[in-house]
PDB file of C-alpha atoms in Angstrom:
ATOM      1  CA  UNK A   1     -87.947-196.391 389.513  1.00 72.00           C
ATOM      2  CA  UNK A   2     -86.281-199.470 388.286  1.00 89.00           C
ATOM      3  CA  UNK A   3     -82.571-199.408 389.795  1.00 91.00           C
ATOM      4  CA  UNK A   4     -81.054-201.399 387.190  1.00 96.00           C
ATOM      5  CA  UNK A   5     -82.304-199.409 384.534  1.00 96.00           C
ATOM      6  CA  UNK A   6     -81.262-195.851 386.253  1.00 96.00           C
ATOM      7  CA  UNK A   7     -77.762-197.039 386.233  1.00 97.00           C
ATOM      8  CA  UNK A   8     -78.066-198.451 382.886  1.00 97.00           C
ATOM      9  CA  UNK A   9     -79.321-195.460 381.363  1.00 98.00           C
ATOM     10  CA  UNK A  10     -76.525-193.333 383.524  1.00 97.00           C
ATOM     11  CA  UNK A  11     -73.814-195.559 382.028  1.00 97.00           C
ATOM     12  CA  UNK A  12     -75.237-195.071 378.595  1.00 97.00           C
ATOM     13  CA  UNK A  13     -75.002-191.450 379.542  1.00 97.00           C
ATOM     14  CA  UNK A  14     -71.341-191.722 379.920  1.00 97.00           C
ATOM     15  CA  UNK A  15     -70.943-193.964 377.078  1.00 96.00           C
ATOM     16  CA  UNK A  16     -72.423-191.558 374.137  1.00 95.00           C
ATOM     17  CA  UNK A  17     -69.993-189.477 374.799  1.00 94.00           C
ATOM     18  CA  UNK A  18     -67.437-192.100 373.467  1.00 93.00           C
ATOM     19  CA  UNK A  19     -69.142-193.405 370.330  1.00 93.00           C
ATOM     20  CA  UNK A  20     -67.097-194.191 367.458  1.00 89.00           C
ATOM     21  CA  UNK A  21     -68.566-191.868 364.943  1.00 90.00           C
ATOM     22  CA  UNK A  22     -71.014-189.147 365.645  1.00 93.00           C
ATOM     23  CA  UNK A  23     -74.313-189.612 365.011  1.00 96.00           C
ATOM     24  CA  UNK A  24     -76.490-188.090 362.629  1.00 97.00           C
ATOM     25  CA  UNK A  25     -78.235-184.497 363.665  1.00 96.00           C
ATOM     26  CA  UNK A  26     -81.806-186.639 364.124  1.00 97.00           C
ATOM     27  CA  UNK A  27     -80.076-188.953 366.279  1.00 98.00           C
ATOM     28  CA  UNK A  28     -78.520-186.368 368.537  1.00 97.00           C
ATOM     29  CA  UNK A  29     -82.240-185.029 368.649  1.00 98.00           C
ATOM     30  CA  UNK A  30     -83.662-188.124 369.820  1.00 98.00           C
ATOM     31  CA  UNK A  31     -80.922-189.157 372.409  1.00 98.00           C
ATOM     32  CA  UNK A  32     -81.578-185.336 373.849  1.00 98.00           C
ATOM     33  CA  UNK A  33     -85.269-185.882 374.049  1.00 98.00           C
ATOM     34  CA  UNK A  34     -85.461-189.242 375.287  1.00 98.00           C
ATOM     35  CA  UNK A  35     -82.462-187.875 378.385  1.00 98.00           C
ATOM     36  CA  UNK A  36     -84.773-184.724 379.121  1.00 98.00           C
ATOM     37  CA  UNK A  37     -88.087-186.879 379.487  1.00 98.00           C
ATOM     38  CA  UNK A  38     -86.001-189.648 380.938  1.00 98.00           C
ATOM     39  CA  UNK A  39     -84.377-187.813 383.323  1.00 97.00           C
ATOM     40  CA  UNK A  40     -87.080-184.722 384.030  1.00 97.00           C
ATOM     41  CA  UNK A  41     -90.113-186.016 382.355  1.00 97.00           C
ATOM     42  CA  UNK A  42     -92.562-184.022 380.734  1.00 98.00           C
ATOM     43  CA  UNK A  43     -91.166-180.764 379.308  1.00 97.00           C
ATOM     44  CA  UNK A  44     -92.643-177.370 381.418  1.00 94.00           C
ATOM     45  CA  UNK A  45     -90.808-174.665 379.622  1.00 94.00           C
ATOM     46  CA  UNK A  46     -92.182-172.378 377.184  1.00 95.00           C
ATOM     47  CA  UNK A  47     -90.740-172.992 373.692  1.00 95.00           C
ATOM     48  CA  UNK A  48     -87.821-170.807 372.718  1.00 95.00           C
ATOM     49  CA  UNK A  49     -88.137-167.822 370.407  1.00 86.00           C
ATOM     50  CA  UNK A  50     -88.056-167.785 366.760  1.00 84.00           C
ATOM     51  CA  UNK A  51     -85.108-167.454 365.668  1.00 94.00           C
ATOM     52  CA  UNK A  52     -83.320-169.957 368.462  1.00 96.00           C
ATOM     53  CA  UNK A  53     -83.670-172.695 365.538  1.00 95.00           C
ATOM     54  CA  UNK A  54     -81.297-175.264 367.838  1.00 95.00           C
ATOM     55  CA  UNK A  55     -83.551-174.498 370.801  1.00 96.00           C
ATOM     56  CA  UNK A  56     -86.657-174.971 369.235  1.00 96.00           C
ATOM     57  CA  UNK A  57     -85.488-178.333 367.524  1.00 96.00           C
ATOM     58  CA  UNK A  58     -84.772-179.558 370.874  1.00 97.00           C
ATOM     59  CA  UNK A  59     -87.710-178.332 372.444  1.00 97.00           C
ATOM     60  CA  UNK A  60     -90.018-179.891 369.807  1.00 97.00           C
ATOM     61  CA  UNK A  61     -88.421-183.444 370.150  1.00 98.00           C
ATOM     62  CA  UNK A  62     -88.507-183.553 373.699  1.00 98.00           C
ATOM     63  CA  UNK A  63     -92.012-182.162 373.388  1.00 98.00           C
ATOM     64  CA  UNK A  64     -92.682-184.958 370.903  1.00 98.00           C
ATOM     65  CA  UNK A  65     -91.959-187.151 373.902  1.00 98.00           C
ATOM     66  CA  UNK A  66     -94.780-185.796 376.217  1.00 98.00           C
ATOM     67  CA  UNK A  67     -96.848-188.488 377.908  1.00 98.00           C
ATOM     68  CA  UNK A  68     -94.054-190.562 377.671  1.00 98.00           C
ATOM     69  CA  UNK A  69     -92.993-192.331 381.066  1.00 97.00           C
ATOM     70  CA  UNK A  70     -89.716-191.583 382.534  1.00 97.00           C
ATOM     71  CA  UNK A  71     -88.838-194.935 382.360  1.00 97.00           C
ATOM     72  CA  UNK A  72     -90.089-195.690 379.120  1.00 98.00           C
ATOM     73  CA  UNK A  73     -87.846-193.060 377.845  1.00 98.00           C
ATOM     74  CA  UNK A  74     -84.435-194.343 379.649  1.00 98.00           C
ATOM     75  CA  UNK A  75     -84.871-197.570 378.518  1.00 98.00           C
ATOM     76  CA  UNK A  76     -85.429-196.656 375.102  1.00 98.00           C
ATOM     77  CA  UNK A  77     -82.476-194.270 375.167  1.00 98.00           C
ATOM     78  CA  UNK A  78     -80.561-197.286 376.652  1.00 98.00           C
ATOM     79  CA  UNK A  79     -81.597-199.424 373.385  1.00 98.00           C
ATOM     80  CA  UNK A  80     -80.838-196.250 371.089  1.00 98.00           C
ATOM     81  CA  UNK A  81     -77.412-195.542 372.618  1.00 97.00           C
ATOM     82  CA  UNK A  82     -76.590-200.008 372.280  1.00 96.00           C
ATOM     83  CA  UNK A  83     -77.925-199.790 368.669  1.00 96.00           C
ATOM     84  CA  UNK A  84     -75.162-196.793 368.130  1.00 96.00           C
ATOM     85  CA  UNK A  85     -72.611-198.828 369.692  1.00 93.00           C
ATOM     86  CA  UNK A  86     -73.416-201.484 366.920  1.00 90.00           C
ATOM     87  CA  UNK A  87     -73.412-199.737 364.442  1.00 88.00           C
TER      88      UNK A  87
END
């Protein structure tokens, strides 16, 4: 793996949890999909049960996400977190 881009998308880590104004409920999806594949690639778990709405959303974005190289994934949650910080 790329160094620069591990501690890049480590730092962005850090720095989403300091973003002006919280981000919409799609957003938050996509930031926790694009960490899981980024930082454990493609998602092994069996999807939650039915009525686990939260923990299916999740599942099914990071799902969404499958195929997806690990590094792919950090550096696009690198760009998604910098586009927040823009915004």
């Amino acid at each position: 793996m790329n160094p620069d881009l591990q501690t890049a998308f480590e730092q962005s880590q850090q720095t989403v949890k300091t973003l002006p104004k919280r981000p919409s409920s799609a957003v938050l999806l996509r930031l926790y999909a694009l960490y899981k594949q980024g930082s454990s690639g493609d998602v092994t778990t069996e999807r939650p049960g039915g009525f686990d709405f939260a923990g299916n959303a999740k599942y099914d974005a990071w799902a969404e996400l499958r195929g997806t190289s690990q590094e792919q994934a950090q550096s696009d949650y690198v760009a998604l977190v910098a586009r927040l910080l823009s915004e």
